[in-house]
Each structure stands twice: as C-alpha cells, then as structure tokens.
N, CA, C and O atoms as a DFTB+ gen file, in Angstrom:
468 C
 N C O
     1  1      16.843      30.823      -2.076
     2  2      18.197      30.456      -2.459
     3  2      18.363      28.944      -2.273
     4  3      17.967      28.407      -1.238
     5  1      18.937      28.257      -3.249
     6  2      19.159      26.809      -3.108
     7  2      19.964      26.479      -1.850
     8  3      20.910      27.179      -1.488
     9  1      19.560      25.406      -1.207
    10  2      20.243      24.981       0.009
    11  2      19.699      25.605       1.276
    12  3      19.980      25.121       2.373
    13  1      18.930      26.664       1.145
    14  2      18.367      27.372       2.298
    15  2      16.918      26.931       2.527
    16  3      16.189      26.696       1.562
    17  1      16.490      26.815       3.787
    18  2      15.092      26.447       4.061
    19  2      14.132      27.450       3.421
    20  3      14.401      28.651       3.373
    21  1      13.019      26.933       2.939
    22  2      11.984      27.770       2.324
    23  2      10.765      27.785       3.241
    24  3      10.287      26.732       3.665
    25  1      10.271      28.965       3.541
    26  2       9.137      29.111       4.465
    27  2       7.882      28.390       3.993
    28  3       7.082      27.944       4.816
    29  1       7.694      28.268       2.675
    30  2       6.477      27.673       2.142
    31  2       6.649      26.211       1.732
    32  3       5.794      25.662       1.037
    33  1       7.747      25.570       2.155
    34  2       8.038      24.199       1.742
    35  2       7.630      23.198       2.830
    36  3       8.122      23.252       3.957
    37  1       6.733      22.299       2.472
    38  2       6.267      21.258       3.389
    39  2       7.425      20.450       3.956
    40  3       7.476      20.209       5.162
    41  1       8.357      20.028       3.103
    42  2       9.448      19.183       3.573
    43  2      10.445      19.961       4.431
    44  3      11.015      19.393       5.363
    45  1      10.669      21.241       4.142
    46  2      11.511      22.052       5.022
    47  2      10.891      22.147       6.416
    48  3      11.600      22.159       7.422
    49  1       9.563      22.214       6.462
    50  2       8.865      22.266       7.746
    51  2       8.979      20.935       8.490
    52  3       9.051      20.925       9.719
    53  1       8.996      19.824       7.773
    54  2       9.216      18.523       8.414
    55  2      10.632      18.464       8.978
    56  3      10.833      18.018      10.108
    57  1      11.617      18.914       8.195
    58  2      13.010      18.937       8.669
    59  2      13.121      19.773       9.941
    60  3      13.829      19.393      10.873
    61  1      12.428      20.906       9.983
    62  2      12.484      21.821      11.134
    63  2      11.671      21.326      12.329
    64  3      11.752      21.905      13.412
    65  1      10.882      20.252      12.142
    66  2      10.054      19.745      13.229
    67  2       8.756      20.503      13.402
    68  3       8.075      20.326      14.413
    69  1       8.392      21.344      12.443
    70  2       7.165      22.133      12.528
    71  2       5.933      21.340      12.100
    72  3       4.812      21.666      12.491
    73  1       6.145      20.299      11.296
    74  2       5.070      19.418      10.846
    75  2       5.477      17.993      11.208
    76  3       6.596      17.577      10.906
    77  1       4.590      17.245      11.847
    78  2       4.950      15.873      12.231
    79  2       5.049      14.946      11.020
    80  3       4.377      15.139      10.007
    81  1       5.897      13.945      11.156
    82  2       6.044      12.904      10.143
    83  2       6.477      11.634      10.852
    84  3       7.070      11.688      11.929
    85  1       6.181      10.499      10.252
    86  2       6.636       9.221      10.797
    87  2       8.035       8.956      10.250
    88  3       8.205       8.364       9.184
    89  1       9.019       9.405      11.000
    90  2      10.414       9.312      10.570
    91  2      10.926       7.906      10.843
    92  3      10.783       7.381      11.947
    93  1      11.527       7.303       9.819
    94  2      12.055       5.948       9.951
    95  2      13.580       5.933      10.001
    96  3      14.174       4.988      10.520
    97  1      14.213       6.969       9.469
    98  2      15.672       7.092       9.513
    99  2      16.028       8.566       9.489
   100  3      15.310       9.390       8.922
   101  1      17.149       8.877      10.116
   102  2      17.662      10.247      10.054
   103  2      19.172      10.198      10.151
   104  3      19.733       9.487      10.984
   105  1      19.822      10.964       9.290
   106  2      21.269      11.110       9.333
   107  2      21.579      12.594       9.477
   108  3      20.674      13.417       9.611
   109  1      22.831      12.917       9.449
   110  2      23.231      14.317       9.515
   111  2      22.695      15.102       8.319
   112  3      22.424      16.298       8.433
   113  1      22.541      14.441       7.180
   114  2      22.182      15.146       5.946
   115  2      20.802      14.809       5.380
   116  3      20.321      15.507       4.486
   117  1      20.151      13.744       5.887
   118  2      18.879      13.299       5.304
   119  2      17.869      12.923       6.384
   120  3      18.216      12.664       7.536
   121  1      16.611      12.903       5.965
   122  2      15.523      12.360       6.779
   123  2      14.699      11.455       5.868
   124  3      14.458      11.784       4.706
   125  1      14.272      10.318       6.399
   126  2      13.391       9.398       5.672
   127  2      12.120       9.227       6.493
   128  3      12.177       8.965       7.694
   129  1      10.976       9.377       5.836
   130  2       9.691       9.269       6.538
   131  2       8.652       8.612       5.641
   132  3       8.758       8.635       4.415
   133  1       7.639       8.024       6.285
   134  2       6.569       7.327       5.569
   135  2       5.701       8.342       4.813
   136  3       5.362       9.405       5.333
   137  1       5.357       7.989       3.589
   138  2       4.466       8.823       2.782
   139  2       3.062       8.776       3.387
   140  3       2.606       7.714       3.813
   141  1       2.382       9.912       3.427
   142  2       1.040       9.949       4.016
   143  2      -0.022       9.380       3.073
   144  3      -1.158       9.145       3.485
   145  1       0.345       9.158       1.809
   146  2      -0.560       8.568       0.824
   147  2       0.179       7.427       0.122
   148  3       0.494       7.525      -1.063
   149  1       0.454       6.341       0.860
   150  2       1.326       5.298       0.311
   151  2       0.739       4.604      -0.917
   152  3      -0.457       4.322      -0.986
   153  1       1.623       4.338      -1.882
   154  2       1.261       3.661      -3.111
   155  2       1.732       2.211      -3.124
   156  3       1.537       1.496      -4.107
   157  1       2.352       1.783      -2.031
   158  2       2.841       0.411      -1.867
   159  2       2.974       0.163      -0.368
   160  3       2.982       1.114       0.414
   161  1       3.079      -1.123       0.049
   162  2       3.247      -1.397       1.484
   163  2       4.423      -0.634       2.104
   164  3       4.323      -0.144       3.229
   165  1       5.521      -0.536       1.378
   166  2       6.607       0.362       1.778
   167  2       6.579       1.540       0.826
   168  3       6.743       1.373      -0.382
   169  1       6.374       2.721       1.363
   170  2       6.460       3.956       0.582
   171  2       7.049       5.005       1.508
   172  3       6.349       5.634       2.302
   173  1       8.353       5.174       1.381
   174  2       9.114       6.079       2.241
   175  2       9.738       7.154       1.366
   176  3      10.241       6.870       0.279
   177  1       9.703       8.383       1.846
   178  2      10.371       9.488       1.165
   179  2      11.701       9.745       1.852
   180  3      11.770       9.819       3.078
   181  1      12.742       9.878       1.067
   182  2      14.063      10.233       1.585
   183  2      14.394      11.609       1.025
   184  3      14.409      11.810      -0.190
   185  1      14.658      12.555       1.922
   186  2      14.913      13.927       1.498
   187  2      16.227      14.437       2.078
   188  3      16.639      14.017       3.160
   189  1      16.883      15.344       1.354
   190  2      18.013      16.040       1.970
   191  2      17.467      17.055       2.970
   192  3      16.375      17.591       2.782
   193  1      18.216      17.312       4.014
   194  2      17.762      18.291       4.999
   195  2      17.822      19.711       4.461
   196  3      17.116      20.590       4.956
   197  1      18.643      19.945       3.468
   198  2      18.699      21.267       2.844
   199  2      17.786      21.279       1.626
   200  3      17.503      20.237       1.035
   201  1      17.337      22.459       1.266
   202  2      16.341      22.597       0.210
   203  2      16.979      22.738      -1.170
   204  3      17.786      23.633      -1.422
   205  1      16.592      21.832      -2.041
   206  2      16.831      21.962      -3.477
   207  2      15.507      21.646      -4.136
   208  3      14.788      20.755      -3.684
   209  1      15.179      22.347      -5.177
   210  2      13.872      22.262      -5.832
   211  2      13.561      20.862      -6.347
   212  3      12.421      20.407      -6.248
   213  1      14.556      20.176      -6.892
   214  2      14.316      18.864      -7.485
   215  2      15.622      18.073      -7.523
   216  3      16.682      18.580      -7.154
   217  1      15.528      16.837      -7.969
   218  2      16.700      15.953      -7.993
   219  2      17.789      16.492      -8.905
   220  3      18.973      16.357      -8.598
   221  1      17.410      17.098     -10.014
   222  2      18.408      17.621     -10.951
   223  2      19.220      18.752     -10.313
   224  3      20.445      18.779     -10.440
   225  1      18.559      19.674      -9.637
   226  2      19.293      20.780      -9.009
   227  2      20.127      20.286      -7.830
   228  3      21.218      20.804      -7.589
   229  1      19.635      19.297      -7.098
   230  2      20.418      18.700      -6.013
   231  2      21.686      18.054      -6.555
   232  3      22.778      18.296      -6.039
   233  1      21.546      17.237      -7.587
   234  2      22.695      16.533      -8.153
   235  2      23.719      17.505      -8.721
   236  3      24.922      17.280      -8.588
   237  1      23.263      18.577      -9.349
   238  2      24.182      19.551      -9.934
   239  2      24.943      20.324      -8.859
   240  3      26.135      20.588      -9.011
   241  1      24.260      20.686      -7.774
   242  2      24.870      21.514      -6.738
   243  2      25.664      20.712      -5.716
   244  3      26.726      21.147      -5.271
   245  1      25.150      19.539      -5.342
   246  2      25.764      18.762      -4.261
   247  2      25.687      17.268      -4.566
   248  3      24.864      16.559      -3.987
   249  1      26.542      16.785      -5.475
   250  2      26.480      15.368      -5.840
   251  2      26.698      14.421      -4.656
   252  3      26.125      13.331      -4.635
   253  1      27.502      14.807      -3.688
   254  2      27.707      13.944      -2.518
   255  2      26.420      13.825      -1.705
   256  3      26.132      12.762      -1.156
   257  1      25.656      14.892      -1.625
   258  2      24.384      14.850      -0.908
   259  2      23.368      13.999      -1.678
   260  3      22.584      13.269      -1.070
   261  1      23.379      14.089      -3.006
   262  2      22.507      13.226      -3.808
   263  2      22.856      11.762      -3.541
   264  3      21.965      10.917      -3.457
   265  1      24.140      11.464      -3.408
   266  2      24.562      10.098      -3.082
   267  2      24.085       9.698      -1.690
   268  3      23.716       8.544      -1.474
   269  1      24.089      10.634      -0.746
   270  2      23.562      10.345       0.598
   271  2      22.095       9.934       0.525
   272  3      21.677       9.001       1.210
   273  1      21.313      10.625      -0.300
   274  2      19.897      10.299      -0.446
   275  2      19.749       8.871      -0.984
   276  3      18.928       8.101      -0.486
   277  1      20.536       8.524      -1.990
   278  2      20.472       7.161      -2.541
   279  2      20.933       6.119      -1.526
   280  3      20.348       5.040      -1.440
   281  1      21.963       6.428      -0.767
   282  2      22.450       5.499       0.257
   283  2      21.373       5.246       1.306
   284  3      21.193       4.113       1.752
   285  1      20.669       6.279       1.693
   286  2      19.602       6.129       2.674
   287  2      18.399       5.397       2.087
   288  3      17.704       4.681       2.808
   289  1      18.148       5.561       0.808
   290  2      17.081       4.791       0.160
   291  2      17.396       3.305       0.271
   292  3      16.505       2.503       0.552
   293  1      18.641       2.934       0.057
   294  2      19.057       1.538       0.207
   295  2      18.875       1.081       1.650
   296  3      18.420      -0.037       1.893
   297  1      19.225       1.933       2.602
   298  2      19.080       1.582       4.015
   299  2      17.608       1.364       4.387
   300  3      17.289       0.460       5.159
   301  1      16.722       2.186       3.844
   302  2      15.284       2.008       4.072
   303  2      14.852       0.637       3.546
   304  3      14.161      -0.113       4.236
   305  1      15.266       0.322       2.316
   306  2      14.907      -0.975       1.720
   307  2      15.442      -2.125       2.562
   308  3      14.751      -3.125       2.758
   309  1      16.661      -1.991       3.057
   310  2      17.239      -3.033       3.918
   311  2      16.435      -3.189       5.201
   312  3      16.127      -4.309       5.607
   313  1      16.093      -2.073       5.843
   314  2      15.337      -2.136       7.103
   315  2      13.959      -2.749       6.905
   316  3      13.459      -3.448       7.787
   317  1      13.341      -2.496       5.757
   318  2      12.022      -3.063       5.475
   319  2      12.124      -4.449       4.831
   320  3      11.121      -5.031       4.419
   321  1      13.355      -4.964       4.752
   322  2      13.622      -6.314       4.219
   323  2      13.033      -6.508       2.817
   324  3      12.425      -7.535       2.515
   325  1      13.232      -5.498       1.979
   326  2      12.740      -5.558       0.606
   327  2      13.767      -6.255      -0.272
   328  3      14.923      -5.836      -0.340
   329  1      13.345      -7.315      -0.941
   330  2      14.233      -7.989      -1.885
   331  2      14.303      -7.225      -3.202
   332  3      15.337      -7.214      -3.871
   333  1      13.203      -6.591      -3.565
   334  2      13.197      -5.732      -4.740
   335  2      12.370      -4.499      -4.404
   336  3      11.432      -4.556      -3.609
   337  1      12.735      -3.397      -5.020
   338  2      12.084      -2.132      -4.720
   339  2      12.389      -1.155      -5.833
   340  3      13.226      -1.418      -6.696
   341  1      11.712      -0.040      -5.806
   342  2      11.916       1.003      -6.803
   343  2      12.250       2.299      -6.083
   344  3      11.666       2.616      -5.047
   345  1      13.196       3.041      -6.642
   346  2      13.508       4.394      -6.182
   347  2      13.071       5.339      -7.297
   348  3      13.494       5.195      -8.444
   349  1      12.218       6.308      -6.953
   350  2      11.682       7.234      -7.950
   351  2      11.985       8.668      -7.531
   352  3      11.738       9.065      -6.392
   353  1      12.524       9.434      -8.474
   354  2      12.668      10.882      -8.318
   355  2      11.762      11.525      -9.369
   356  3      12.042      11.424     -10.564
   357  1      10.690      12.178      -8.947
   358  2       9.852      12.928      -9.881
   359  2      10.449      14.323     -10.000
   360  3      10.635      15.014      -8.998
   361  1      10.748      14.732     -11.224
   362  2      11.349      16.046     -11.447
   363  2      10.475      16.817     -12.419
   364  3      10.467      16.541     -13.619
   365  1       9.744      17.779     -11.893
   366  2       8.852      18.595     -12.698
   367  2       7.405      18.152     -12.571
   368  3       7.112      16.996     -12.267
   369  1       6.516      19.090     -12.810
   370  2       5.079      18.833     -12.669
   371  2       4.608      17.740     -13.616
   372  3       3.762      16.928     -13.241
   373  1       5.132      17.701     -14.830
   374  2       4.725      16.699     -15.799
   375  2       5.090      15.293     -15.393
   376  3       4.496      14.330     -15.877
   377  1       6.067      15.163     -14.506
   378  2       6.484      13.852     -13.999
   379  2       5.802      13.509     -12.682
   380  3       6.044      12.440     -12.120
   381  1       4.955      14.400     -12.184
   382  2       4.219      14.123     -10.960
   383  2       4.793      14.758      -9.710
   384  3       4.323      14.464      -8.611
   385  1       5.795      15.620      -9.839
   386  2       6.332      16.271      -8.638
   387  2       5.313      17.268      -8.117
   388  3       4.855      18.141      -8.854
   389  1       4.958      17.135      -6.838
   390  2       3.990      18.045      -6.223
   391  2       4.577      18.821      -5.056
   392  3       4.035      19.856      -4.668
   393  1       5.673      18.339      -4.494
   394  2       6.381      19.075      -3.440
   395  2       7.728      19.465      -4.040
   396  3       8.485      18.608      -4.497
   397  1       8.017      20.750      -4.034
   398  2       9.199      21.273      -4.717
   399  2      10.403      21.310      -3.779
   400  3      10.999      22.356      -3.522
   401  1      10.728      20.123      -3.285
   402  2      11.921      19.860      -2.458
   403  2      12.379      18.479      -2.924
   404  3      11.599      17.527      -2.892
   405  1      13.614      18.364      -3.350
   406  2      14.118      17.092      -3.881
   407  2      13.798      15.958      -2.924
   408  3      13.975      16.086      -1.712
   409  1      13.325      14.846      -3.477
   410  2      13.017      13.684      -2.646
   411  2      12.971      12.423      -3.492
   412  3      12.605      12.442      -4.667
   413  1      13.354      11.333      -2.856
   414  2      13.287      10.012      -3.469
   415  2      12.151       9.241      -2.821
   416  3      12.004       9.244      -1.599
   417  1      11.352       8.583      -3.645
   418  2      10.328       7.661      -3.160
   419  2      10.950       6.266      -3.160
   420  3      11.492       5.830      -4.175
   421  1      10.876       5.572      -2.045
   422  2      11.281       4.164      -1.981
   423  2       9.987       3.363      -1.905
   424  3       9.234       3.473      -0.937
   425  1       9.737       2.558      -2.932
   426  2       8.497       1.797      -3.048
   427  2       8.809       0.316      -3.119
   428  3       9.700      -0.100      -3.860
   429  1       8.083      -0.483      -2.352
   430  2       8.280      -1.925      -2.404
   431  2       7.231      -2.649      -1.599
   432  3       6.330      -2.040      -1.023
   433  1       7.363      -3.968      -1.570
   434  2       6.430      -4.783      -0.812
   435  2       5.273      -5.312      -1.639
   436  3       4.396      -5.998      -1.114
   437  1       5.264      -5.001      -2.924
   438  2       4.273      -5.538      -3.862
   439  2       4.907      -5.498      -5.243
   440  3       5.941      -4.862      -5.449
   441  1       4.275      -6.181      -6.180
   442  2       4.753      -6.125      -7.552
   443  2       4.604      -4.718      -8.104
   444  3       3.580      -4.069      -7.890
   445  1       5.608      -4.250      -8.805
   446  2       5.586      -2.921      -9.410
   447  2       5.664      -3.087     -10.924
   448  3       6.652      -3.597     -11.454
   449  1       4.626      -2.657     -11.603
   450  2       4.534      -2.838     -13.045
   451  2       5.451      -1.869     -13.796
   452  3       5.816      -0.811     -13.284
   453  1       5.811      -2.257     -15.013
   454  2       6.594      -1.373     -15.872
   455  2       5.936      -1.331     -17.233
   456  3       5.560      -2.389     -17.738
   457  1       5.774      -0.210     -17.845
   458  2       6.190       1.091     -17.340
   459  2       5.221       1.612     -16.286
   460  3       4.045       1.246     -16.282
   461  1       5.715       2.466     -15.393
   462  2       4.842       3.032     -14.355
   463  2       3.880       4.054     -14.948
   464  3       4.075       4.546     -16.059
   465  1       2.847       4.358     -14.187
   466  2       1.941       5.443     -14.453
   467  2       1.177       5.389     -15.700
   468  3       0.387       6.291     -15.979
C-alpha cells in the first residue's frame, strides 16, 4: 500500500535503521544519505520516510511531502557549498530507476554535461 513501509524495499530498511547509511540530513519526513556508488563528488539521495514507488506517485499522493524532498535537496546543496548542482528523479526502469522508492539524487561538485546519460 502506498505510504506504508515495504519489507523488500532497500530504502524502507534504511529508514527503519535495518541497513546502515551515511546520513547527512534527517527531518521528520525525509532522510538524506550519501550514494554508495557516487557519480559526482556530491551524490546524495533524499528520500521520503514513507514509501511511494516513484516521484510521480509521491507528487500525486502527497505534494507537500514532494516539496519537503526538494527543500531538503536544496539544504544538501547548501551544506556541501554547491554553487551549481543537479536534482534528478528517475521514474521507471527506462529512466534508470533501480530502487522502487521515490528518491531525488543531488549531484554536484563537478561539471555536469547536458544532455545526461
């Protein structure tokens, strides 16, 4: 059920403290942690503490929570003193989503080419 923890979800397990992560920020509604396979000097994932499959389902069900994720992405960039950065939401396998829990990638600290990928 959307919003409920999923037993087979890696990020739900991080939220529950069952899997360790290098947490850089935490609020009542979000957790931000370093990606274990960073693609830039700063590569932090910001996730809602509740489970939604992807950014689209999160935004449709809880737009205020989607805004919390974006606000925390900005806070991560500020803490890492990034003058420019990218926020990426991969939605669907074709876009590169591999963990089915909504999350934002905050990438910065190097030049980021366009178009990506």
